PDB file of C-alpha atoms in Angstrom:
ATOM      1  CA  MET A   1       0.000   0.000   0.000  1.00 55.00           C
ATOM      2  CA  LYS A   2       1.515   3.300  -1.162  1.00 60.00           C
ATOM      3  CA  VAL A   3       1.853   6.005   1.506  1.00 56.00           C
ATOM      4  CA  THR A   4       1.895   9.581   0.224  1.00 63.00           C
ATOM      5  CA  LYS A   5       3.542  12.543   1.902  1.00 65.00           C
ATOM      6  CA  LYS A   6       0.094  13.858   2.776  1.00 65.00           C
ATOM      7  CA  ASP A   7      -0.814  10.552   4.470  1.00 62.00           C
ATOM      8  CA  ALA A   8       2.418  10.640   6.484  1.00 66.00           C
ATOM      9  CA  ILE A   9       1.808  14.223   7.661  1.00 69.00           C
ATOM     10  CA  GLN A  10      -1.796  13.431   8.646  1.00 68.00           C
ATOM     11  CA  THR A  11      -0.644  10.355  10.554  1.00 71.00           C
ATOM     12  CA  VAL A  12       2.058  12.254  12.453  1.00 76.00           C
ATOM     13  CA  ILE A  13      -0.315  15.090  13.374  1.00 76.00           C
ATOM     14  CA  SER A  14      -3.100  12.692  14.386  1.00 75.00           C
ATOM     15  CA  LEU A  15      -0.748  10.549  16.470  1.00 76.00           C
ATOM     16  CA  ALA A  16       0.845  13.599  18.103  1.00 80.00           C
ATOM     17  CA  LEU A  17      -2.554  14.974  19.108  1.00 81.00           C
ATOM     18  CA  GLY A  18      -3.542  11.602  20.546  1.00 79.00           C
ATOM     19  CA  ILE A  19      -0.338  11.339  22.579  1.00 84.00           C
ATOM     20  CA  ILE A  20      -0.780  14.897  23.901  1.00 86.00           C
ATOM     21  CA  VAL A  21      -4.365  14.177  24.996  1.00 82.00           C
ATOM     22  CA  PHE A  22      -3.273  10.866  26.546  1.00 85.00           C
ATOM     23  CA  LEU A  23      -0.452  12.507  28.516  1.00 87.00           C
ATOM     24  CA  LEU A  24      -2.744  15.318  29.682  1.00 87.00           C
ATOM     25  CA  VAL A  25      -5.312  12.802  30.920  1.00 85.00           C
ATOM     26  CA  TYR A  26      -2.886  10.478  32.695  1.00 88.00           C
ATOM     27  CA  SER A  27      -0.621  13.171  34.122  1.00 87.00           C
ATOM     28  CA  GLN A  28      -3.427  13.862  36.622  1.00 85.00           C
ATOM     29  CA  LEU A  29      -3.710  10.251  37.772  1.00 89.00           C
ATOM     30  CA  ASN A  30      -1.812   8.234  40.367  1.00 91.00           C
ATOM     31  CA  ILE A  31       0.447   5.921  38.350  1.00 91.00           C
ATOM     32  CA  ASP A  32       1.522   3.892  41.409  1.00 93.00           C
ATOM     33  CA  GLU A  33      -2.121   3.203  42.237  1.00 94.00           C
ATOM     34  CA  MET A  34      -2.707   2.150  38.619  1.00 94.00           C
ATOM     35  CA  ARG A  35       0.162  -0.357  38.848  1.00 94.00           C
ATOM     36  CA  GLU A  36      -1.347  -1.803  42.030  1.00 94.00           C
ATOM     37  CA  LEU A  37      -4.787  -2.128  40.414  1.00 94.00           C
ATOM     38  CA  LEU A  38      -3.280  -3.897  37.412  1.00 94.00           C
ATOM     39  CA  LYS A  39      -1.308  -6.189  39.725  1.00 94.00           C
ATOM     40  CA  ASN A  40      -4.520  -7.287  41.472  1.00 93.00           C
ATOM     41  CA  ALA A  41      -6.585  -7.624  38.290  1.00 94.00           C
ATOM     42  CA  HIS A  42      -8.357 -10.886  37.431  1.00 95.00           C
ATOM     43  CA  TRP A  43      -6.508 -11.525  34.189  1.00 94.00           C
ATOM     44  CA  GLY A  44      -8.371 -14.702  33.296  1.00 94.00           C
ATOM     45  CA  TYR A  45     -11.408 -12.668  32.241  1.00 95.00           C
ATOM     46  CA  ILE A  46      -9.366 -10.872  29.571  1.00 95.00           C
ATOM     47  CA  VAL A  47      -9.853 -13.945  27.372  1.00 95.00           C
ATOM     48  CA  LEU A  48     -13.522 -12.990  26.912  1.00 95.00           C
ATOM     49  CA  PRO A  49     -13.015  -9.600  25.171  1.00 95.00           C
ATOM     50  CA  ILE A  50     -10.153 -11.056  23.113  1.00 95.00           C
ATOM     51  CA  GLY A  51     -12.345 -13.915  21.888  1.00 95.00           C
ATOM     52  CA  LEU A  52     -15.273 -11.580  21.183  1.00 95.00           C
ATOM     53  CA  SER A  53     -13.008  -9.246  19.230  1.00 94.00           C
ATOM     54  CA  LEU A  54     -11.950 -12.062  16.897  1.00 95.00           C
ATOM     55  CA  LEU A  55     -15.512 -13.379  16.662  1.00 96.00           C
ATOM     56  CA  SER A  56     -16.850  -9.923  15.725  1.00 95.00           C
ATOM     57  CA  SER A  57     -14.282  -9.760  12.922  1.00 95.00           C
ATOM     58  CA  LEU A  58     -15.427 -13.158  11.670  1.00 96.00           C
ATOM     59  CA  VAL A  59     -19.064 -12.007  11.650  1.00 96.00           C
ATOM     60  CA  ARG A  60     -18.029  -8.820   9.832  1.00 95.00           C
ATOM     61  CA  ALA A  61     -16.317 -11.010   7.216  1.00 95.00           C
ATOM     62  CA  LEU A  62     -19.472 -13.114   6.841  1.00 95.00           C
ATOM     63  CA  ARG A  63     -21.548  -9.949   6.391  1.00 94.00           C
ATOM     64  CA  TRP A  64     -19.091  -8.556   3.850  1.00 93.00           C
ATOM     65  CA  ASN A  65     -19.306 -11.765   1.825  1.00 92.00           C
ATOM     66  CA  GLN A  66     -23.071 -11.280   1.660  1.00 91.00           C
ATOM     67  CA  LEU A  67     -22.514  -7.903  -0.002  1.00 89.00           C
ATOM     68  CA  ILE A  68     -19.871  -9.224  -2.379  1.00 87.00           C
ATOM     69  CA  GLU A  69     -21.895 -12.208  -3.663  1.00 85.00           C
ATOM     70  CA  PRO A  70     -24.453 -10.078  -5.610  1.00 81.00           C
ATOM     71  CA  ILE A  71     -21.612  -8.659  -7.750  1.00 74.00           C
ATOM     72  CA  ALA A  72     -20.910 -12.175  -9.067  1.00 68.00           C
ATOM     73  CA  HIS A  73     -18.056 -13.043  -6.709  1.00 77.00           C
ATOM     74  CA  LYS A  74     -17.804 -15.499  -3.837  1.00 84.00           C
ATOM     75  CA  PRO A  75     -14.528 -14.959  -1.961  1.00 88.00           C
ATOM     76  CA  ALA A  76     -13.204 -17.523   0.484  1.00 91.00           C
ATOM     77  CA  LEU A  77     -14.127 -16.670   4.067  1.00 92.00           C
ATOM     78  CA  LYS A  78     -10.473 -17.094   5.132  1.00 93.00           C
ATOM     79  CA  ASN A  79      -9.450 -14.287   2.764  1.00 93.00           C
ATOM     80  CA  THR A  80     -12.315 -12.000   3.760  1.00 94.00           C
ATOM     81  CA  PHE A  81     -11.548 -12.497   7.454  1.00 96.00           C
ATOM     82  CA  CYS A  82      -7.843 -11.796   6.930  1.00 94.00           C
ATOM     83  CA  ALA A  83      -8.715  -8.713   4.875  1.00 94.00           C
ATOM     84  CA  VAL A  84     -10.911  -7.381   7.697  1.00 95.00           C
ATOM     85  CA  MET A  85      -8.184  -7.977  10.277  1.00 95.00           C
ATOM     86  CA  TYR A  86      -5.555  -6.395   8.033  1.00 94.00           C
ATOM     87  CA  GLY A  87      -7.808  -3.360   7.598  1.00 93.00           C
ATOM     88  CA  TYR A  88      -8.006  -2.913  11.377  1.00 92.00           C
ATOM     89  CA  PHE A  89      -4.222  -3.139  11.574  1.00 92.00           C
ATOM     90  CA  ILE A  90      -3.726  -0.474   8.887  1.00 90.00           C
ATOM     91  CA  ASN A  91      -6.247   1.820  10.598  1.00 86.00           C
ATOM     92  CA  HIS A  92      -3.881   1.967  13.575  1.00 83.00           C
ATOM     93  CA  LEU A  93      -1.039   3.014  11.279  1.00 81.00           C
ATOM     94  CA  LEU A  94      -2.833   5.361   8.877  1.00 78.00           C
ATOM     95  CA  PRO A  95      -6.075   7.165   9.786  1.00 72.00           C
ATOM     96  CA  ARG A  96      -9.118   5.799   7.892  1.00 72.00           C
ATOM     97  CA  ALA A  97      -6.925   3.832   5.443  1.00 82.00           C
ATOM     98  CA  GLY A  98      -8.013   0.393   6.610  1.00 84.00           C
ATOM     99  CA  GLU A  99     -11.074   0.237   4.356  1.00 88.00           C
ATOM    100  CA  LEU A 100      -8.942   0.795   1.263  1.00 88.00           C
ATOM    101  CA  ALA A 101      -6.369  -1.717   2.524  1.00 90.00           C
ATOM    102  CA  ARG A 102      -8.847  -4.552   2.999  1.00 91.00           C
ATOM    103  CA  CYS A 103     -10.310  -3.910  -0.460  1.00 89.00           C
ATOM    104  CA  GLY A 104      -6.774  -4.161  -1.824  1.00 90.00           C
ATOM    105  CA  VAL A 105      -6.275  -7.542  -0.146  1.00 90.00           C
ATOM    106  CA  LEU A 106      -9.362  -9.083  -1.764  1.00 90.00           C
ATOM    107  CA  LYS A 107      -8.477  -7.493  -5.084  1.00 89.00           C
ATOM    108  CA  ASN A 108      -5.109  -9.241  -5.002  1.00 89.00           C
ATOM    109  CA  TYR A 109      -6.204 -12.657  -3.761  1.00 89.00           C
ATOM    110  CA  GLU A 110      -9.741 -12.952  -5.132  1.00 88.00           C
ATOM    111  CA  LYS A 111      -9.311 -10.870  -8.325  1.00 86.00           C
ATOM    112  CA  ILE A 112     -12.366  -8.719  -7.541  1.00 84.00           C
ATOM    113  CA  PRO A 113     -12.383  -5.179  -8.993  1.00 83.00           C
ATOM    114  CA  PHE A 114     -11.335  -2.625  -6.377  1.00 81.00           C
ATOM    115  CA  THR A 115     -14.159  -0.183  -7.191  1.00 79.00           C
ATOM    116  CA  GLU A 116     -16.801  -2.872  -6.711  1.00 80.00           C
ATOM    117  CA  LEU A 117     -15.337  -3.813  -3.332  1.00 83.00           C
ATOM    118  CA  LEU A 118     -15.253  -0.164  -2.289  1.00 83.00           C
ATOM    119  CA  GLY A 119     -18.977   0.070  -3.018  1.00 81.00           C
ATOM    120  CA  THR A 120     -19.671  -2.825  -0.658  1.00 85.00           C
ATOM    121  CA  VAL A 121     -17.592  -1.146   2.055  1.00 87.00           C
ATOM    122  CA  ILE A 122     -19.688   2.020   1.679  1.00 83.00           C
ATOM    123  CA  THR A 123     -22.774  -0.128   2.243  1.00 84.00           C
ATOM    124  CA  GLU A 124     -21.188  -1.599   5.362  1.00 87.00           C
ATOM    125  CA  ARG A 125     -20.351   1.815   6.756  1.00 84.00           C
ATOM    126  CA  ALA A 126     -23.845   3.117   6.043  1.00 81.00           C
ATOM    127  CA  PHE A 127     -25.348   0.283   8.099  1.00 85.00           C
ATOM    128  CA  ASP A 128     -22.714   0.730  10.809  1.00 86.00           C
ATOM    129  CA  LEU A 129     -23.725   4.384  11.057  1.00 84.00           C
ATOM    130  CA  LEU A 130     -27.425   3.523  11.341  1.00 85.00           C
ATOM    131  CA  THR A 131     -26.680   0.862  13.968  1.00 86.00           C
ATOM    132  CA  THR A 132     -24.582   3.340  15.971  1.00 85.00           C
ATOM    133  CA  PHE A 133     -27.428   5.868  15.967  1.00 85.00           C
ATOM    134  CA  LEU A 134     -29.776   3.122  17.162  1.00 87.00           C
ATOM    135  CA  ILE A 135     -27.435   2.174  20.016  1.00 86.00           C
ATOM    136  CA  VAL A 136     -27.058   5.804  21.111  1.00 83.00           C
ATOM    137  CA  PHE A 137     -30.850   6.249  21.074  1.00 84.00           C
ATOM    138  CA  ILE A 138     -31.410   3.080  23.145  1.00 85.00           C
ATOM    139  CA  THR A 139     -28.717   4.161  25.606  1.00 82.00           C
ATOM    140  CA  VAL A 140     -30.250   7.605  26.102  1.00 79.00           C
ATOM    141  CA  VAL A 141     -33.689   6.027  26.670  1.00 80.00           C
ATOM    142  CA  LEU A 142     -32.420   3.426  29.152  1.00 79.00           C
ATOM    143  CA  GLU A 143     -30.170   5.861  31.018  1.00 75.00           C
ATOM    144  CA  PHE A 144     -32.240   9.010  30.526  1.00 70.00           C
ATOM    145  CA  GLU A 145     -31.783  10.189  34.118  1.00 72.00           C
ATOM    146  CA  VAL A 146     -28.008   9.896  33.797  1.00 69.00           C
ATOM    147  CA  PHE A 147     -27.870  11.910  30.579  1.00 67.00           C
ATOM    148  CA  ASN A 148     -30.388  14.426  31.923  1.00 65.00           C
ATOM    149  CA  ASP A 149     -28.225  15.011  35.009  1.00 63.00           C
ATOM    150  CA  ILE A 150     -25.160  15.484  32.819  1.00 58.00           C
ATOM    151  CA  LEU A 151     -26.836  17.990  30.506  1.00 55.00           C
ATOM    152  CA  SER A 152     -28.564  19.880  33.311  1.00 57.00           C
ATOM    153  CA  GLY A 153     -25.189  20.457  34.935  1.00 52.00           C
ATOM    154  CA  ILE A 154     -23.742  22.032  31.800  1.00 46.00           C
ATOM    155  CA  THR A 155     -24.382  25.776  31.637  1.00 47.00           C
ATOM    156  CA  VAL A 156     -23.657  25.780  27.889  1.00 45.00           C
ATOM    157  CA  TRP A 157     -26.491  23.305  27.396  1.00 49.00           C
ATOM    158  CA  GLN A 158     -28.862  25.567  29.300  1.00 53.00           C
ATOM    159  CA  SER A 159     -27.828  28.446  27.059  1.00 51.00           C
ATOM    160  CA  ILE A 160     -28.495  26.297  23.985  1.00 53.00           C
ATOM    161  CA  CYS A 161     -31.991  25.437  25.236  1.00 60.00           C
ATOM    162  CA  SER A 162     -32.691  29.118  25.837  1.00 60.00           C
ATOM    163  CA  LEU A 163     -31.474  29.943  22.333  1.00 56.00           C
ATOM    164  CA  LEU A 164     -33.668  27.279  20.723  1.00 63.00           C
ATOM    165  CA  THR A 165     -36.793  28.805  22.294  1.00 68.00           C
ATOM    166  CA  ASN A 166     -35.983  32.279  20.947  1.00 66.00           C
ATOM    167  CA  PRO A 167     -38.412  33.173  18.073  1.00 73.00           C
ATOM    168  CA  LEU A 168     -35.753  35.358  16.415  1.00 71.00           C
ATOM    169  CA  LEU A 169     -33.662  32.243  15.799  1.00 66.00           C
ATOM    170  CA  TRP A 170     -36.482  30.544  13.900  1.00 72.00           C
ATOM    171  CA  ILE A 171     -37.183  33.682  11.865  1.00 78.00           C
ATOM    172  CA  ALA A 172     -33.491  33.799  10.901  1.00 74.00           C
ATOM    173  CA  LEU A 173     -33.508  30.095   9.967  1.00 78.00           C
ATOM    174  CA  VAL A 174     -36.559  30.535   7.720  1.00 80.00           C
ATOM    175  CA  ALA A 175     -34.872  33.502   6.025  1.00 80.00           C
ATOM    176  CA  LEU A 176     -31.707  31.440   5.531  1.00 78.00           C
ATOM    177  CA  VAL A 177     -33.659  28.567   3.949  1.00 81.00           C
ATOM    178  CA  ILE A 178     -35.333  31.007   1.515  1.00 82.00           C
ATOM    179  CA  ILE A 179     -31.965  32.538   0.534  1.00 77.00           C
ATOM    180  CA  LEU A 180     -30.377  29.113   0.025  1.00 74.00           C
ATOM    181  CA  PHE A 181     -33.335  28.056  -2.123  1.00 74.00           C
ATOM    182  CA  LEU A 182     -33.037  31.156  -4.329  1.00 77.00           C
ATOM    183  CA  LEU A 183     -29.272  30.649  -4.736  1.00 73.00           C
ATOM    184  CA  ARG A 184     -29.430  26.846  -5.009  1.00 71.00           C
ATOM    185  CA  LYS A 185     -28.106  26.682  -8.576  1.00 74.00           C
ATOM    186  CA  LYS A 186     -25.011  28.747  -7.827  1.00 71.00           C
ATOM    187  CA  ILE A 187     -24.396  26.861  -4.585  1.00 67.00           C
ATOM    188  CA  MET A 188     -24.544  23.481  -6.358  1.00 68.00           C
ATOM    189  CA  GLN A 189     -21.799  24.667  -8.734  1.00 69.00           C
ATOM    190  CA  LEU A 190     -19.343  25.092  -5.858  1.00 67.00           C
ATOM    191  CA  LYS A 191     -16.543  22.522  -5.699  1.00 65.00           C
ATOM    192  CA  PHE A 192     -17.307  21.800  -2.042  1.00 63.00           C
ATOM    193  CA  MET A 193     -20.928  20.938  -2.833  1.00 64.00           C
ATOM    194  CA  GLY A 194     -19.734  18.546  -5.518  1.00 65.00           C
ATOM    195  CA  LYS A 195     -17.825  16.563  -2.908  1.00 63.00           C
ATOM    196  CA  VAL A 196     -20.802  16.618  -0.520  1.00 64.00           C
ATOM    197  CA  LYS A 197     -23.098  15.382  -3.289  1.00 66.00           C
ATOM    198  CA  GLU A 198     -20.615  12.650  -4.217  1.00 61.00           C
ATOM    199  CA  LEU A 199     -20.422  11.484  -0.612  1.00 57.00           C
ATOM    200  CA  GLY A 200     -24.187  11.534  -0.233  1.00 62.00           C
ATOM    201  CA  MET A 201     -24.678   9.551  -3.443  1.00 62.00           C
ATOM    202  CA  GLY A 202     -22.086   7.035  -2.305  1.00 53.00           C
ATOM    203  CA  VAL A 203     -23.927   6.398   0.957  1.00 54.00           C
ATOM    204  CA  TRP A 204     -27.284   6.272  -0.851  1.00 62.00           C
ATOM    205  CA  ASN A 205     -26.021   3.830  -3.486  1.00 57.00           C
ATOM    206  CA  GLY A 206     -24.497   1.750  -0.719  1.00 53.00           C
ATOM    207  CA  LEU A 207     -27.838   1.540   1.070  1.00 57.00           C
ATOM    208  CA  LYS A 208     -29.605   0.686  -2.189  1.00 62.00           C
ATOM    209  CA  SER A 209     -27.196  -2.179  -2.839  1.00 64.00           C
ATOM    210  CA  PHE A 210     -28.625  -3.809   0.289  1.00 71.00           C
ATOM    211  CA  THR A 211     -31.654  -4.702  -1.837  1.00 77.00           C
ATOM    212  CA  GLN A 212     -29.446  -7.148  -3.748  1.00 79.00           C
ATOM    213  CA  VAL A 213     -28.486  -9.116  -0.637  1.00 84.00           C
ATOM    214  CA  LYS A 214     -30.098 -12.571  -0.774  1.00 85.00           C
ATOM    215  CA  ASN A 215     -30.700 -13.120   2.943  1.00 89.00           C
ATOM    216  CA  LYS A 216     -31.575  -9.671   4.332  1.00 89.00           C
ATOM    217  CA  PRO A 217     -32.660 -10.814   7.827  1.00 91.00           C
ATOM    218  CA  LEU A 218     -29.302 -12.570   8.246  1.00 93.00           C
ATOM    219  CA  PHE A 219     -27.480  -9.418   7.111  1.00 91.00           C
ATOM    220  CA  ILE A 220     -29.348  -7.337   9.703  1.00 90.00           C
ATOM    221  CA  PHE A 221     -28.642 -10.002  12.342  1.00 93.00           C
ATOM    222  CA  TYR A 222     -24.939  -9.855  11.516  1.00 93.00           C
ATOM    223  CA  SER A 223     -24.985  -6.032  11.740  1.00 91.00           C
ATOM    224  CA  LEU A 224     -26.613  -6.030  15.173  1.00 92.00           C
ATOM    225  CA  SER A 225     -24.420  -8.912  16.380  1.00 94.00           C
ATOM    226  CA  ILE A 226     -21.200  -7.075  15.535  1.00 94.00           C
ATOM    227  CA  PHE A 227     -22.064  -4.117  17.738  1.00 92.00           C
ATOM    228  CA  PHE A 228     -23.537  -6.328  20.457  1.00 93.00           C
ATOM    229  CA  MET A 229     -20.198  -8.117  20.639  1.00 95.00           C
ATOM    230  CA  TYR A 230     -18.389  -4.755  20.793  1.00 93.00           C
ATOM    231  CA  TYR A 231     -20.564  -3.906  23.774  1.00 94.00           C
ATOM    232  CA  LEU A 232     -19.953  -7.276  25.433  1.00 94.00           C
ATOM    233  CA  MET A 233     -16.202  -6.805  24.969  1.00 95.00           C
ATOM    234  CA  LEU A 234     -16.374  -3.747  27.180  1.00 94.00           C
ATOM    235  CA  TYR A 235     -18.900  -5.206  29.638  1.00 95.00           C
ATOM    236  CA  PHE A 236     -16.866  -8.380  30.222  1.00 95.00           C
ATOM    237  CA  SER A 237     -13.803  -6.190  30.702  1.00 95.00           C
ATOM    238  CA  PHE A 238     -15.599  -4.873  33.824  1.00 95.00           C
ATOM    239  CA  TRP A 239     -14.998  -8.283  35.400  1.00 96.00           C
ATOM    240  CA  VAL A 240     -11.229  -7.855  35.227  1.00 95.00           C
ATOM    241  CA  PHE A 241     -11.271  -5.327  38.081  1.00 95.00           C
ATOM    242  CA  ASP A 242     -13.047  -5.443  41.448  1.00 94.00           C
ATOM    243  CA  PHE A 243     -14.051  -1.773  41.203  1.00 94.00           C
ATOM    244  CA  THR A 244     -16.038  -2.293  37.969  1.00 95.00           C
ATOM    245  CA  ALA A 245     -17.230  -5.874  38.541  1.00 93.00           C
ATOM    246  CA  GLY A 246     -20.418  -4.651  40.235  1.00 91.00           C
ATOM    247  CA  LEU A 247     -21.523  -2.307  37.438  1.00 93.00           C
ATOM    248  CA  ASP A 248     -24.710  -3.347  35.632  1.00 89.00           C
ATOM    249  CA  MET A 249     -25.282  -3.754  31.900  1.00 90.00           C
ATOM    250  CA  GLU A 250     -26.835  -0.271  31.574  1.00 88.00           C
ATOM    251  CA  ALA A 251     -23.625   1.237  32.945  1.00 89.00           C
ATOM    252  CA  GLY A 252     -21.723  -0.847  30.424  1.00 91.00           C
ATOM    253  CA  LEU A 253     -23.891   0.520  27.629  1.00 90.00           C
ATOM    254  CA  THR A 254     -23.282   4.119  28.679  1.00 89.00           C
ATOM    255  CA  THR A 255     -19.551   3.501  28.965  1.00 91.00           C
ATOM    256  CA  TYR A 256     -19.522   1.840  25.544  1.00 92.00           C
ATOM    257  CA  VAL A 257     -21.289   4.824  23.927  1.00 89.00           C
ATOM    258  CA  PHE A 258     -18.941   7.329  25.573  1.00 89.00           C
ATOM    259  CA  GLY A 259     -15.914   5.335  24.426  1.00 89.00           C
ATOM    260  CA  ALA A 260     -17.316   5.025  20.898  1.00 88.00           C
ATOM    261  CA  LEU A 261     -17.738   8.811  20.746  1.00 83.00           C
ATOM    262  CA  GLY A 262     -14.094   9.126  21.758  1.00 84.00           C
ATOM    263  CA  MET A 263     -13.112   6.861  18.854  1.00 83.00           C
ATOM    264  CA  VAL A 264     -14.957   9.092  16.366  1.00 78.00           C
ATOM    265  CA  VAL A 265     -12.608  12.015  17.069  1.00 74.00           C
ATOM    266  CA  PRO A 266      -9.990  12.255  14.261  1.00 70.00           C
ATOM    267  CA  VAL A 267      -7.128  11.138  16.479  1.00 74.00           C
ATOM    268  CA  GLN A 268      -4.968   8.143  15.599  1.00 76.00           C
ATOM    269  CA  GLY A 269      -6.710   5.010  16.885  1.00 78.00           C
ATOM    270  CA  GLY A 270      -8.712   7.064  19.405  1.00 82.00           C
ATOM    271  CA  ILE A 271      -5.592   7.335  21.580  1.00 86.00           C
ATOM    272  CA  GLY A 272      -6.275   9.673  24.473  1.00 86.00           C
ATOM    273  CA  THR A 273      -9.806  10.594  23.433  1.00 87.00           C
ATOM    274  CA  TYR A 274     -11.136   7.066  24.080  1.00 90.00           C
ATOM    275  CA  GLU A 275      -9.509   7.039  27.505  1.00 91.00           C
ATOM    276  CA  PHE A 276     -10.844  10.504  28.361  1.00 89.00           C
ATOM    277  CA  MET A 277     -14.445   9.682  27.396  1.00 88.00           C
ATOM    278  CA  THR A 278     -14.380   6.275  29.116  1.00 92.00           C
ATOM    279  CA  ILE A 279     -13.069   7.857  32.316  1.00 91.00           C
ATOM    280  CA  GLN A 280     -15.871  10.442  32.234  1.00 87.00           C
ATOM    281  CA  ALA A 281     -18.468   7.693  31.809  1.00 89.00           C
ATOM    282  CA  LEU A 282     -17.148   5.603  34.713  1.00 92.00           C
ATOM    283  CA  LYS A 283     -16.960   8.639  36.992  1.00 89.00           C
ATOM    284  CA  ILE A 284     -20.734   8.995  36.547  1.00 87.00           C
ATOM    285  CA  TYR A 285     -21.108   5.659  38.332  1.00 89.00           C
ATOM    286  CA  GLY A 286     -18.837   6.574  41.210  1.00 89.00           C
ATOM    287  CA  ILE A 287     -15.566   5.120  39.922  1.00 92.00           C
ATOM    288  CA  GLY A 288     -12.516   7.186  40.894  1.00 92.00           C
ATOM    289  CA  ALA A 289     -10.477   8.878  38.187  1.00 91.00           C
ATOM    290  CA  THR A 290      -7.380   6.702  38.654  1.00 94.00           C
ATOM    291  CA  ALA A 291      -9.366   3.464  38.702  1.00 95.00           C
ATOM    292  CA  ALA A 292     -11.368   4.588  35.671  1.00 94.00           C
ATOM    293  CA  GLY A 293      -8.152   5.478  33.875  1.00 94.00           C
ATOM    294  CA  THR A 294      -6.744   2.027  34.596  1.00 95.00           C
ATOM    295  CA  PHE A 295      -9.809   0.360  33.106  1.00 96.00           C
ATOM    296  CA  ALA A 296      -9.790   2.678  30.082  1.00 94.00           C
ATOM    297  CA  VAL A 297      -6.161   2.100  29.147  1.00 94.00           C
ATOM    298  CA  LEU A 298      -6.431  -1.673  29.583  1.00 94.00           C
ATOM    299  CA  SER A 299      -9.644  -2.061  27.548  1.00 94.00           C
ATOM    300  CA  HIS A 300      -8.198   0.081  24.747  1.00 93.00           C
ATOM    301  CA  LEU A 301      -4.837  -1.688  24.825  1.00 92.00           C
ATOM    302  CA  VAL A 302      -6.490  -5.097  24.467  1.00 93.00           C
ATOM    303  CA  GLU A 303      -8.327  -3.912  21.355  1.00 92.00           C
ATOM    304  CA  ILE A 304      -5.172  -2.415  19.826  1.00 92.00           C
ATOM    305  CA  ILE A 305      -3.088  -5.539  20.504  1.00 93.00           C
ATOM    306  CA  VAL A 306      -5.716  -7.900  19.051  1.00 94.00           C
ATOM    307  CA  ASN A 307      -6.123  -5.766  15.924  1.00 93.00           C
ATOM    308  CA  CYS A 308      -2.418  -5.188  15.352  1.00 93.00           C
ATOM    309  CA  VAL A 309      -1.183  -8.694  16.147  1.00 94.00           C
ATOM    310  CA  GLY A 310      -4.118 -10.312  14.361  1.00 94.00           C
ATOM    311  CA  GLY A 311      -3.903  -8.005  11.350  1.00 93.00           C
ATOM    312  CA  PHE A 312      -0.145  -8.361  10.977  1.00 94.00           C
ATOM    313  CA  GLY A 313      -0.391 -12.125  11.418  1.00 94.00           C
ATOM    314  CA  CYS A 314      -3.079 -12.331   8.733  1.00 92.00           C
ATOM    315  CA  SER A 315      -0.923 -10.353   6.312  1.00 91.00           C
ATOM    316  CA  MET A 316       1.845 -12.900   6.867  1.00 93.00           C
ATOM    317  CA  ILE A 317      -0.273 -16.029   6.363  1.00 92.00           C
ATOM    318  CA  LEU A 318      -2.286 -14.794   3.360  1.00 91.00           C
ATOM    319  CA  PRO A 319       0.356 -15.861   0.785  1.00 90.00           C
ATOM    320  CA  PHE A 320       0.542 -19.341   2.326  1.00 88.00           C
ATOM    321  CA  ILE A 321      -3.197 -20.008   2.554  1.00 87.00           C
ATOM    322  CA  ASN A 322      -3.510 -18.888  -1.079  1.00 86.00           C
ATOM    323  CA  LYS A 323      -0.451 -20.762  -2.320  1.00 80.00           C
ATOM    324  CA  GLN A 324      -2.442 -23.429  -4.180  1.00 68.00           C
ATOM    325  CA  LYS A 325      -4.558 -20.782  -5.925  1.00 63.00           C
ATOM    326  CA  ALA A 326      -1.427 -18.904  -7.014  1.00 54.00           C
ATOM    327  CA  GLU A 327       0.088 -22.092  -8.461  1.00 56.00           C
ATOM    328  CA  ASP A 328      -3.102 -22.810 -10.432  1.00 54.00           C
TER     329      ASP A 328
END
């Protein structure tokens, strides 16, 4: 995979920001206490999130194969799984490059056109986005009191609510809509709008391609299962430490959503931002900052190790498991 100068600069900046955030977060914690908590951890339970991580990748590979089959290709599951794992690995090296990398793997070993594979990935991401919105909605409903307490304690939020009830705001919005409508032709000619339209069409075409999937209920089941396993990875990680072992599944859901929001921030691998958001979530449930920081760094480290070791290992074994095909 070719790395451009622009990619290298983006990676360095993203990684640097993540390290800065990480150091800022953990400079306020008691490192000696963290070592003691890790020393007394129940390490046997760590097998559960590791196993679920690999299983979720297998299910993602199965779901991807469902999208690839309608374009007259049926890749071997071993290659699809390795491509998914390799994509995760590359994502930790280059921001958002993993999707292109896994398409490249299947292109090389299954001889499937790259552009067709990229279309299936867009479909995947569209469904991932919808599933994420669903999870956030369910979490807010189940833990409404928690989120209400958080928002009510934020003065900025109160100011936003006051602004939204101001009639002048709505008058201004109506005027803006009218102006945009009158200038719509000129606006659509802007280069920026061309990119927005292209992105929107890509997501829309990806969603439409779902209609070609043979077993749609199974596809939806796979989609929900992937994120359910992500959630269980975090929840079972609670069992590693005594201070989180007593937290219920609703607390796990809130913590998962907070951590997922931290991963969305354009920082390399969510370093620093994941830890910060996870710590904030656990503090809601009475977990001390240092203990919460210990849990956050361990749960994130397990994910990174599984993705990097698994992805690198898959890249090494791909030539061997495809040796017979290459000889033919």
